[in-house]
PDB file of C-alpha atoms in Angstrom:
ATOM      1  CA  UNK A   1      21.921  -7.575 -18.118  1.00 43.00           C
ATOM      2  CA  UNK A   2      21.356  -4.642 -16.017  1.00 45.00           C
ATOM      3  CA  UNK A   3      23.660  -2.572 -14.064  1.00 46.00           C
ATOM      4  CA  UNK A   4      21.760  -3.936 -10.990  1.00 48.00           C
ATOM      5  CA  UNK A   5      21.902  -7.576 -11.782  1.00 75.00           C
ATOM      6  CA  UNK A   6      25.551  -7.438 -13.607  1.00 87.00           C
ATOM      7  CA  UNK A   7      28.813  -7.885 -11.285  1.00 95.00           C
ATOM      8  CA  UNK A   8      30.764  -5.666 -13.554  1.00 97.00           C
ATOM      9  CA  UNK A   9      29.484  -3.439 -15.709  1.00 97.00           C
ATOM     10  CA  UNK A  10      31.203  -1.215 -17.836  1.00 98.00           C
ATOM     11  CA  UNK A  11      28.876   1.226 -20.124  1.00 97.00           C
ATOM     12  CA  UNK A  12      30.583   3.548 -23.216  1.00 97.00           C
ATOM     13  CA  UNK A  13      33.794   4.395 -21.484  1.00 98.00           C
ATOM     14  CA  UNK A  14      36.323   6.131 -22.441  1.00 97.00           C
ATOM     15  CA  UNK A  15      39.910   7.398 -21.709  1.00 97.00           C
ATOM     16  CA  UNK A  16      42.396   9.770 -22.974  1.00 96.00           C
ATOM     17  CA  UNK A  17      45.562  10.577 -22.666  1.00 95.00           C
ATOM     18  CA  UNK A  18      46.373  14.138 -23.706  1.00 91.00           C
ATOM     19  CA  UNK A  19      49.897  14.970 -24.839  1.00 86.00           C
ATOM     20  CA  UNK A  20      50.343  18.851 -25.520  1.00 81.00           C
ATOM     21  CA  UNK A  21      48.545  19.406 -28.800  1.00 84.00           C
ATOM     22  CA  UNK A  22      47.338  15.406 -29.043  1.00 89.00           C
ATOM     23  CA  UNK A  23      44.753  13.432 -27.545  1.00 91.00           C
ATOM     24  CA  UNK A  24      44.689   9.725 -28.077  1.00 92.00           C
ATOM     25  CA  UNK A  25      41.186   7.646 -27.319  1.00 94.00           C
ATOM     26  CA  UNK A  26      43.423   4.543 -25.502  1.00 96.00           C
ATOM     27  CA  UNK A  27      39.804   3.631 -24.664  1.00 97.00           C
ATOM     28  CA  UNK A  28      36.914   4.578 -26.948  1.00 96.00           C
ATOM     29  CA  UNK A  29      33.099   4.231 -25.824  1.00 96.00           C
ATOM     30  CA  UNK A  30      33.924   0.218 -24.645  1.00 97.00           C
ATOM     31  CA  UNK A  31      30.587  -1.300 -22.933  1.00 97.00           C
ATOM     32  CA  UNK A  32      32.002  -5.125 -21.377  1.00 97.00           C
ATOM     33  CA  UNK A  33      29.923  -6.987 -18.952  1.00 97.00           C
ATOM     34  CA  UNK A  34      30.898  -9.908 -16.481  1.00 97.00           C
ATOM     35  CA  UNK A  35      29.007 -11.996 -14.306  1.00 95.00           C
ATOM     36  CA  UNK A  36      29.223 -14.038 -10.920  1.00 93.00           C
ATOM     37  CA  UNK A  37      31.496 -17.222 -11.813  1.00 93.00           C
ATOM     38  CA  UNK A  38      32.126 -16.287 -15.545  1.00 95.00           C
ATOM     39  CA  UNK A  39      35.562 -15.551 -17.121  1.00 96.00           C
ATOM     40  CA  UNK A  40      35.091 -12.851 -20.054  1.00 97.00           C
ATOM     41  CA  UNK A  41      38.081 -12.595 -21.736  1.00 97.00           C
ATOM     42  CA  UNK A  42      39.510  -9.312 -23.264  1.00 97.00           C
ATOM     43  CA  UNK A  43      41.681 -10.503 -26.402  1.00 95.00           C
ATOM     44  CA  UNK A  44      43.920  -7.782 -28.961  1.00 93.00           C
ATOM     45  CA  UNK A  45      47.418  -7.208 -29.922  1.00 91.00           C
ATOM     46  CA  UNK A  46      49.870  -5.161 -27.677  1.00 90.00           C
ATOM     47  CA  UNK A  47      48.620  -1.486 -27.530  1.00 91.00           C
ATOM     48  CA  UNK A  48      44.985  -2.095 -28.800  1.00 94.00           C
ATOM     49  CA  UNK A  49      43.749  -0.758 -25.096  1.00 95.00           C
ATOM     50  CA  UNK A  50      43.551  -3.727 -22.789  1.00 95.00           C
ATOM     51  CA  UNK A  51      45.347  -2.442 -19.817  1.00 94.00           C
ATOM     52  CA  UNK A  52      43.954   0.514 -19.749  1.00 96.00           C
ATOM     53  CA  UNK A  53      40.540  -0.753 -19.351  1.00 97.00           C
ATOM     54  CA  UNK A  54      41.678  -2.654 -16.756  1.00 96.00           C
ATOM     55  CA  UNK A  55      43.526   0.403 -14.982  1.00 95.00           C
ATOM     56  CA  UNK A  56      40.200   2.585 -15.755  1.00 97.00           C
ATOM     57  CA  UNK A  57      38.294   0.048 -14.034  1.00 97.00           C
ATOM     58  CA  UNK A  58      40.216  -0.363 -11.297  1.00 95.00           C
ATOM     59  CA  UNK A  59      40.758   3.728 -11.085  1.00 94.00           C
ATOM     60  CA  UNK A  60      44.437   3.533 -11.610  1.00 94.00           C
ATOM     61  CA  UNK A  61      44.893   5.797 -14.142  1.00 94.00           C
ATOM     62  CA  UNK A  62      47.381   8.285 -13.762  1.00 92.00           C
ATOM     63  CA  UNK A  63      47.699  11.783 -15.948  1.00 91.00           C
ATOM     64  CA  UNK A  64      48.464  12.651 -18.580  1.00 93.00           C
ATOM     65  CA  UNK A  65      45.527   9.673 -18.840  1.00 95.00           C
ATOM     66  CA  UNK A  66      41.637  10.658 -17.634  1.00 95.00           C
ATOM     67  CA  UNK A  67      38.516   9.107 -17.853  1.00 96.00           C
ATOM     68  CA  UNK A  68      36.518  11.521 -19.603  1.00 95.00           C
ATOM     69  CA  UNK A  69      33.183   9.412 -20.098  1.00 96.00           C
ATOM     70  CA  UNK A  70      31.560   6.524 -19.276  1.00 97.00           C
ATOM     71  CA  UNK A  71      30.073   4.789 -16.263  1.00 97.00           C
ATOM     72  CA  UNK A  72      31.798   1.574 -14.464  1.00 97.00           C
ATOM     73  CA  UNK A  73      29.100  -0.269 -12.327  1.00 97.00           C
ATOM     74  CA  UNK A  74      29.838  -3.197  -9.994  1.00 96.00           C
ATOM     75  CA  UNK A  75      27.449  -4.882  -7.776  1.00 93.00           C
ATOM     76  CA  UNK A  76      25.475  -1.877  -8.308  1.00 92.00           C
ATOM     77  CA  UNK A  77      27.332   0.765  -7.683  1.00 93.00           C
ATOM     78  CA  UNK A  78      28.650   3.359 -10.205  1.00 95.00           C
ATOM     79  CA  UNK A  79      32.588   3.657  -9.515  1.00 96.00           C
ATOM     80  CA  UNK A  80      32.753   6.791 -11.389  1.00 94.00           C
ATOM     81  CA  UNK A  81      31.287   8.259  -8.747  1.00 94.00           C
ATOM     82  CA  UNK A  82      33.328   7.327  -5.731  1.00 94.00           C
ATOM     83  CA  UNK A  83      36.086   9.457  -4.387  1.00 92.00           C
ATOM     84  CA  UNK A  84      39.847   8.569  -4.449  1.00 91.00           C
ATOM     85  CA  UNK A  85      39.858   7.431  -0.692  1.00 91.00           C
ATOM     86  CA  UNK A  86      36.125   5.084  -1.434  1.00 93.00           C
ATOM     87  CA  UNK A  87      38.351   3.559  -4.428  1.00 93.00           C
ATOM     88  CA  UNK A  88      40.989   2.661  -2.518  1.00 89.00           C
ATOM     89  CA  UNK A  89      38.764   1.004  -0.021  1.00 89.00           C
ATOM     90  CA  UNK A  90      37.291  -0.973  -2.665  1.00 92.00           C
ATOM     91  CA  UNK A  91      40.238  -2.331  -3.864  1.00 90.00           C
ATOM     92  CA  UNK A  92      40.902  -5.498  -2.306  1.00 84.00           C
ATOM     93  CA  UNK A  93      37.454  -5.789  -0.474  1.00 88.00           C
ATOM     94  CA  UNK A  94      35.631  -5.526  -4.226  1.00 92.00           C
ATOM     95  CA  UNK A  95      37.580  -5.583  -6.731  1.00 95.00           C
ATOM     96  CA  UNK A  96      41.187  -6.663  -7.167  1.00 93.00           C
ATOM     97  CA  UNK A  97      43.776  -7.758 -10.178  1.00 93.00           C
ATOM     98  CA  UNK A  98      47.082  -9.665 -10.822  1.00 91.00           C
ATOM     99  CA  UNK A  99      49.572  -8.884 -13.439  1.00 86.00           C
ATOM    100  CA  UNK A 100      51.626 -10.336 -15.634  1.00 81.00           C
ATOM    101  CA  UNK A 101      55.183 -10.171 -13.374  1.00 81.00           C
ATOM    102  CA  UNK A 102      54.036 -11.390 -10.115  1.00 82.00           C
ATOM    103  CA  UNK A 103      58.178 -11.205  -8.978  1.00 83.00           C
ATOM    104  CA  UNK A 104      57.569  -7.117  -9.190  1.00 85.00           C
ATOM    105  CA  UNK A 105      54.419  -7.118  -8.090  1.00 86.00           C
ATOM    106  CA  UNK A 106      55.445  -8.731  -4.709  1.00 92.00           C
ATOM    107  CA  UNK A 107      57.577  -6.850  -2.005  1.00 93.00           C
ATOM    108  CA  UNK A 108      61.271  -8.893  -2.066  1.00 92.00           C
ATOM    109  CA  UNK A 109      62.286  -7.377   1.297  1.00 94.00           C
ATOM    110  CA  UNK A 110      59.104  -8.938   3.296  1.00 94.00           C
ATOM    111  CA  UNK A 111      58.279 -12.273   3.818  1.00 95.00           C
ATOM    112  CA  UNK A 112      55.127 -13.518   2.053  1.00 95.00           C
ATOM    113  CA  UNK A 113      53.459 -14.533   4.712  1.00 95.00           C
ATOM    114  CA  UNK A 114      53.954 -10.419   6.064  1.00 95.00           C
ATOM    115  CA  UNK A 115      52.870  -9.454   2.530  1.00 95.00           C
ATOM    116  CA  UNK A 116      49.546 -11.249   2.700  1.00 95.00           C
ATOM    117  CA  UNK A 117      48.894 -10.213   6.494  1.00 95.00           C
ATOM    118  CA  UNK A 118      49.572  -6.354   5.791  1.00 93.00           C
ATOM    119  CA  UNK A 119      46.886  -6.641   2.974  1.00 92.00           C
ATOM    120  CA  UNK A 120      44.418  -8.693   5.685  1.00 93.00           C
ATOM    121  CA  UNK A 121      45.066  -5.621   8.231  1.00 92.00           C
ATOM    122  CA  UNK A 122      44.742  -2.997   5.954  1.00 88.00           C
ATOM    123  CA  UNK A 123      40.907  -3.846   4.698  1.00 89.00           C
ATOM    124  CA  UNK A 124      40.087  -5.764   8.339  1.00 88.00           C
ATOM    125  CA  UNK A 125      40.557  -4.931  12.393  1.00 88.00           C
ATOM    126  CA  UNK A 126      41.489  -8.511  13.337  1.00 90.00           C
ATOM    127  CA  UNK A 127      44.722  -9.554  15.429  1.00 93.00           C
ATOM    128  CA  UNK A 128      47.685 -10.481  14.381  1.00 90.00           C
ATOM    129  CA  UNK A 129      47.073 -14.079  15.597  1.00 93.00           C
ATOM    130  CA  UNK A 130      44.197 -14.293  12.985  1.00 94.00           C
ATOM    131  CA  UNK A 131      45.090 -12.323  10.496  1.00 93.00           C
ATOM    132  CA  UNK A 132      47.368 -14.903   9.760  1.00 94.00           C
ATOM    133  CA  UNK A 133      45.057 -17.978   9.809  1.00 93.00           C
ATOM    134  CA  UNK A 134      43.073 -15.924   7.170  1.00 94.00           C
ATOM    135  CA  UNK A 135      46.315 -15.997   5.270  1.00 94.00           C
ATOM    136  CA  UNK A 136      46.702 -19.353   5.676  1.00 93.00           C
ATOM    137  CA  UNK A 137      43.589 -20.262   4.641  1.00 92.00           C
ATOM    138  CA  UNK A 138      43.761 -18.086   1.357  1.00 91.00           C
ATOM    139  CA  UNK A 139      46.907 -19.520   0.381  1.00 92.00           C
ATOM    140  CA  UNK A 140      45.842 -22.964   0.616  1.00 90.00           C
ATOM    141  CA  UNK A 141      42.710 -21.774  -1.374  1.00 86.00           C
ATOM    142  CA  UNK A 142      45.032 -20.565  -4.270  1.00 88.00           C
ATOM    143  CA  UNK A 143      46.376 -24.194  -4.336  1.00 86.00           C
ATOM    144  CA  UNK A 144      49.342 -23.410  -2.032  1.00 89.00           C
ATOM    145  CA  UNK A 145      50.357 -27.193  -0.754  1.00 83.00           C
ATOM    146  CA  UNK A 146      52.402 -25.986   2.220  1.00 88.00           C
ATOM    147  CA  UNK A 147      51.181 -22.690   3.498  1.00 91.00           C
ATOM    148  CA  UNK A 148      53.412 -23.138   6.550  1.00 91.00           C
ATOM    149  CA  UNK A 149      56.674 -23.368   5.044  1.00 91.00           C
ATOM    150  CA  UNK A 150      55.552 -20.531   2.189  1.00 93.00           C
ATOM    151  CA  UNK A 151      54.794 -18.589   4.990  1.00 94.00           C
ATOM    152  CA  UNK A 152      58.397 -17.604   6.256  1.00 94.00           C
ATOM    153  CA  UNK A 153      59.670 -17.269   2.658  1.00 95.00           C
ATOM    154  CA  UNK A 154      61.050 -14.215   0.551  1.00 95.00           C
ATOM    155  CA  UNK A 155      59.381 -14.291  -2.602  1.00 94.00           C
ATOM    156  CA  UNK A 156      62.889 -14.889  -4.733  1.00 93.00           C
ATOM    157  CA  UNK A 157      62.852 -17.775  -2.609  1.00 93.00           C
ATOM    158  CA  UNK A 158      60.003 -19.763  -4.858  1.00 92.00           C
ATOM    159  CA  UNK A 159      59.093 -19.791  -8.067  1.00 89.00           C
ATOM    160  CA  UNK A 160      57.258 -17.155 -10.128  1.00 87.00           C
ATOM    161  CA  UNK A 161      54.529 -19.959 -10.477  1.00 89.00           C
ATOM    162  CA  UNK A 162      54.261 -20.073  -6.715  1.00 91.00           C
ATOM    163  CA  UNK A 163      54.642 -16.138  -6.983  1.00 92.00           C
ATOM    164  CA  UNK A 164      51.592 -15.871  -8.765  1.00 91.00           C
ATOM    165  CA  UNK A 165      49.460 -18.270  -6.750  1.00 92.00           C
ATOM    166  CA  UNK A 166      50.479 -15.959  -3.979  1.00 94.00           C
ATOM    167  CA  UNK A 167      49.085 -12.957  -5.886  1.00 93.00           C
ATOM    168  CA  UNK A 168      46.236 -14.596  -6.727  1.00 92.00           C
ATOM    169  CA  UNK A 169      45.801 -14.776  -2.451  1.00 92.00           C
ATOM    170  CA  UNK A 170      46.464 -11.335  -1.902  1.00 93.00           C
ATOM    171  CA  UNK A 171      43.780 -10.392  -4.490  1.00 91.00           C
ATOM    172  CA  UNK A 172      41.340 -13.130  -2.713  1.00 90.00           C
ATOM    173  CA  UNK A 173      41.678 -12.779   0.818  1.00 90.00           C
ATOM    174  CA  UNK A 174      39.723  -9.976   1.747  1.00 88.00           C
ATOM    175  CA  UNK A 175      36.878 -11.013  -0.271  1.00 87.00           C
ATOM    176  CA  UNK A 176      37.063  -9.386  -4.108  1.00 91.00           C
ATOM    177  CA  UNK A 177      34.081 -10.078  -5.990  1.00 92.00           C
ATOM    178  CA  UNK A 178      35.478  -9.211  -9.107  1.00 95.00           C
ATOM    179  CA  UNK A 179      38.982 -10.526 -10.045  1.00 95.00           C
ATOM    180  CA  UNK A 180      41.063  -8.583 -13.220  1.00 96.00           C
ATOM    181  CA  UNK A 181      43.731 -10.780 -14.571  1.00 94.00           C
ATOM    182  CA  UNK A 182      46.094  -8.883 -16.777  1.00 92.00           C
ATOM    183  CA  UNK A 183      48.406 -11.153 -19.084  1.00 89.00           C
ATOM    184  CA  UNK A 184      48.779 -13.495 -15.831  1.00 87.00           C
ATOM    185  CA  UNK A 185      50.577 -16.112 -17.522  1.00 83.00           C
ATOM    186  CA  UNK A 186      53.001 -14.421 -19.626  1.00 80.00           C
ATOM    187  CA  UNK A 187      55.944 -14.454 -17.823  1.00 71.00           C
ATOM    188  CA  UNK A 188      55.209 -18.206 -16.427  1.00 79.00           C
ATOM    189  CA  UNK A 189      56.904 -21.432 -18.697  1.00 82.00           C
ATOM    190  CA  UNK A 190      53.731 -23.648 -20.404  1.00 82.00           C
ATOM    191  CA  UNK A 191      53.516 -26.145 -17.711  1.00 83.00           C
ATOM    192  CA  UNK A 192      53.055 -23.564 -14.899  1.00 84.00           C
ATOM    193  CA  UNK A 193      51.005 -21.649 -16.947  1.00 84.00           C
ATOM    194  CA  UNK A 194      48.453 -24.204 -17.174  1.00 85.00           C
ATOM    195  CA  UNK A 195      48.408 -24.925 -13.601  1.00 86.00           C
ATOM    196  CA  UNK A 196      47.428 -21.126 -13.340  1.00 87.00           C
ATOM    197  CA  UNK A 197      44.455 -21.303 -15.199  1.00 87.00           C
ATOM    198  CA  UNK A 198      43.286 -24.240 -13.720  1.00 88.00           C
ATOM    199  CA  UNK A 199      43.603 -22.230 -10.742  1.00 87.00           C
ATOM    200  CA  UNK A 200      41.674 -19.527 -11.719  1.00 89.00           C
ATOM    201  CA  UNK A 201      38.910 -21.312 -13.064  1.00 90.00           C
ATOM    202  CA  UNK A 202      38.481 -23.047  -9.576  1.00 87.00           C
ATOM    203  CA  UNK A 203      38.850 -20.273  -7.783  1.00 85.00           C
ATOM    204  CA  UNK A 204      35.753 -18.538 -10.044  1.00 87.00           C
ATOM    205  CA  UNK A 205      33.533 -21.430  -9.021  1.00 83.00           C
ATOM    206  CA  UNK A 206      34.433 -21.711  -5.748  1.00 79.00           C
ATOM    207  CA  UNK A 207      34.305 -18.552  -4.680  1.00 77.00           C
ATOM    208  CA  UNK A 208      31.803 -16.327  -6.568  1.00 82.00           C
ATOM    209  CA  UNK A 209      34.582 -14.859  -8.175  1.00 92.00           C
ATOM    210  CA  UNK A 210      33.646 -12.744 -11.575  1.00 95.00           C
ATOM    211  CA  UNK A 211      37.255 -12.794 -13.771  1.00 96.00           C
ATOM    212  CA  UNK A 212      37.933 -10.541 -16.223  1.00 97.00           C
ATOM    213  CA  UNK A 213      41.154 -12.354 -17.945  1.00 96.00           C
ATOM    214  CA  UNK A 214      43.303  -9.850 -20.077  1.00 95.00           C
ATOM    215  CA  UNK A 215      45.369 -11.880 -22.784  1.00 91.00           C
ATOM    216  CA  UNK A 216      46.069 -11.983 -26.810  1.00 86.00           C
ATOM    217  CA  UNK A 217      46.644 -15.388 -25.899  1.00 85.00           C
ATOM    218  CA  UNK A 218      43.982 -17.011 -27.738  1.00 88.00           C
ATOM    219  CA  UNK A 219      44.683 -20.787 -26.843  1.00 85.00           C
ATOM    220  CA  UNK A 220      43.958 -19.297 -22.732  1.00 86.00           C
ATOM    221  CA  UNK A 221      41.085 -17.619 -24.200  1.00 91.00           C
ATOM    222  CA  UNK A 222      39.662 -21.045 -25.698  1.00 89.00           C
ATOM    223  CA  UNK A 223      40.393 -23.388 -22.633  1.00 86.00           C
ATOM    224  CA  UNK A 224      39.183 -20.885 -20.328  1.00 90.00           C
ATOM    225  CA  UNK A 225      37.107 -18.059 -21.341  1.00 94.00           C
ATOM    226  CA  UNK A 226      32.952 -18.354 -21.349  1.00 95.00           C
ATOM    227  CA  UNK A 227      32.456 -14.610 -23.155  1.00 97.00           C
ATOM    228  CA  UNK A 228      34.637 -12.889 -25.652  1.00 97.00           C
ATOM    229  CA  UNK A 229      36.006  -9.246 -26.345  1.00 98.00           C
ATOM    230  CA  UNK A 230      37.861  -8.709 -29.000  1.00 97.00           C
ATOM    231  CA  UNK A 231      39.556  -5.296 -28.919  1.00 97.00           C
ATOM    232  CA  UNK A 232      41.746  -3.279 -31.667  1.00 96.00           C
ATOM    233  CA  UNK A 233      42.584   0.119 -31.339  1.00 95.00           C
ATOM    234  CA  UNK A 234      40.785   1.247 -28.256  1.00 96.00           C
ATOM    235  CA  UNK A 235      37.400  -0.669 -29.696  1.00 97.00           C
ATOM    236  CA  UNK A 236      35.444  -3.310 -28.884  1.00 97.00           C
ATOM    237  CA  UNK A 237      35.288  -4.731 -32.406  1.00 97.00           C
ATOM    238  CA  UNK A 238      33.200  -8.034 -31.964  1.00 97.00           C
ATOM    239  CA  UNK A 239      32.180  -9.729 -28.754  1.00 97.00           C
ATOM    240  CA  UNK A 240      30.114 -13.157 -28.053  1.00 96.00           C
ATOM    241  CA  UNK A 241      29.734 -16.377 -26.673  1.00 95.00           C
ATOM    242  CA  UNK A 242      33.506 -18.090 -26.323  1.00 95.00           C
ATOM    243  CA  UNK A 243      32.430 -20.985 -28.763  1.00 94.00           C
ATOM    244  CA  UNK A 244      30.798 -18.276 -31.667  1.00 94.00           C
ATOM    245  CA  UNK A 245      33.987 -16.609 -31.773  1.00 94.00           C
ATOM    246  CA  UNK A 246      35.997 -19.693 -32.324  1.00 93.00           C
ATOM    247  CA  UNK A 247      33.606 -20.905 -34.765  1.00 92.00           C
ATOM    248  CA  UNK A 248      32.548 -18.332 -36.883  1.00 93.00           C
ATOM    249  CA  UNK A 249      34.359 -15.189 -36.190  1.00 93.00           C
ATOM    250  CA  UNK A 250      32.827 -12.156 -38.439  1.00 94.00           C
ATOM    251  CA  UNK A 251      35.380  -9.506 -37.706  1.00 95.00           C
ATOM    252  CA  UNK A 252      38.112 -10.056 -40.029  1.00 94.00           C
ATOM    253  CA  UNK A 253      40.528  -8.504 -37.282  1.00 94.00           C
ATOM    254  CA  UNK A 254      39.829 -11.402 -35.069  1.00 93.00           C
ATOM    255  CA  UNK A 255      40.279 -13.691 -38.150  1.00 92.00           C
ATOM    256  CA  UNK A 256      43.746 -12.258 -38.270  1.00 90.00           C
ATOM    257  CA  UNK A 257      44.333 -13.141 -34.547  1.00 90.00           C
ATOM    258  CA  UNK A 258      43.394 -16.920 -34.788  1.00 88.00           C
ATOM    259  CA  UNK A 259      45.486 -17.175 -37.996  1.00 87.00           C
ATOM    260  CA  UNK A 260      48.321 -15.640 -36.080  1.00 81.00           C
ATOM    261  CA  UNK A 261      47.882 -18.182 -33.656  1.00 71.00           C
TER     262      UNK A 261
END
């Protein structure tokens, strides 16, 4: 898949964090590619590099970190190339991501409802009035029964299921293409968990939505995932079709993963 044809594509990046004498490769030369409607998953232990190819992608990294080489493409467009303020415009209107902790992600002194709106106004010059029927709208979308009641609410006023669906319409509402989920079921008990994913996965084919789902959860990664990267130490060790990974995994690291599981 070309860069041109590809909703995200990410081509021999790398990032380093450099620590007085030391330089660790967090990222080293990692190439990842994810379509329109597809959920690629991104699968190692703690610390093999996960988050900060999300944060790279997303051009979140702060120093000591850098990305020293590489090129991040999506629609078309080479992100290395934009400018601080142009990746800060993208974010939200492009590209956008949920975490694992969706009570710290979200504000507790505003009202959700507020939350969403600000995040409307800040990408879009529309009223008040219908900034918050686009709100509406996007939290019914992320499987929000009663957006009217929701609305009104502090966020430790619901659950951190209902937390994260209202995450998931702040990343939405202003029209992401590309959607980076980062461990968003961790902190969520199983039941909730799977009423996350079944979330996501409508959300990807109802809206055009590329995911790239962050995990070492391999049982997400089978019910969920189409494409597989499986990452140890900063490296993209094997990578392939969800169902060739399950059944015949040739990287003896990811054999070690599914006989942890």
């Amino acid at each position: 898949m070309s860069a041109e044809t590809a909703l995200l594509k990410v081509s021999h990046l790398r990032t380093c964090f450099h620590t007085g004498s030391h330089t660790i490769k967090a990222v080293d030369d990692v190439s990842i590619e994810v379509r329109s409607r597809q959920i690629v998953a991104l699968v190692g232990e703690s610390g093999s590099g996960k988050s900060v190819t999300a944060m790279s992608i997303l051009g979140l990294v702060d120093p000591p970190g850098i990305v020293e080489s590489g090129e991040i493409w999506l629609k078309g467009n080479n992100l290395r190339e934009y400018s601080s303020r142009q990746l800060r415009k993208l974010r939200g209107t492009g590209m956008a991501a949920i975490f694992q902790d969706p009570m710290n992600a979200l504000n507790p002194v505003l009202t959700i409802g507020r939350q969403i709106m600000e995040t409307i106004k800040l990408h879009k010059r529309v009223s008040g009035k219908e900034a918050k029927r686009l709100a509406m709208r996007q939290m019914q979308q992320a499987g929000i029964g009663d957006p009217e009641q929701l609305f009104n609410q502090y966020p430790f006023q619901i659950s951190g299921g209902m937390c994260q669906r209202v995450m998931i319409a702040i990343a939405l509402v202003t029209g992401a293409h590309l959607l980076i989920a980062d461990e968003p079921t961790t902190a969520l008990d199983v039941t909730i968990q799977a009423q996350i994913l079944e979330e996501l996965d409508r959300i990807r084919c109802m809206n055009e939505v590329g995911i790239l789902l962050i995990t070492h959860d391999l049982g997400v990664v089978a019910e969920l995932a189409d494409y597989v990267y499986v990452m140890k130490s900063g490296k993209i060790v094997e990578s392939g079709n969800v169902f060739d990974i399950f059944s015949n995994p040739v990287n003896p690291y990811t054999k070690y993963l599914m006989d942890c599981r």
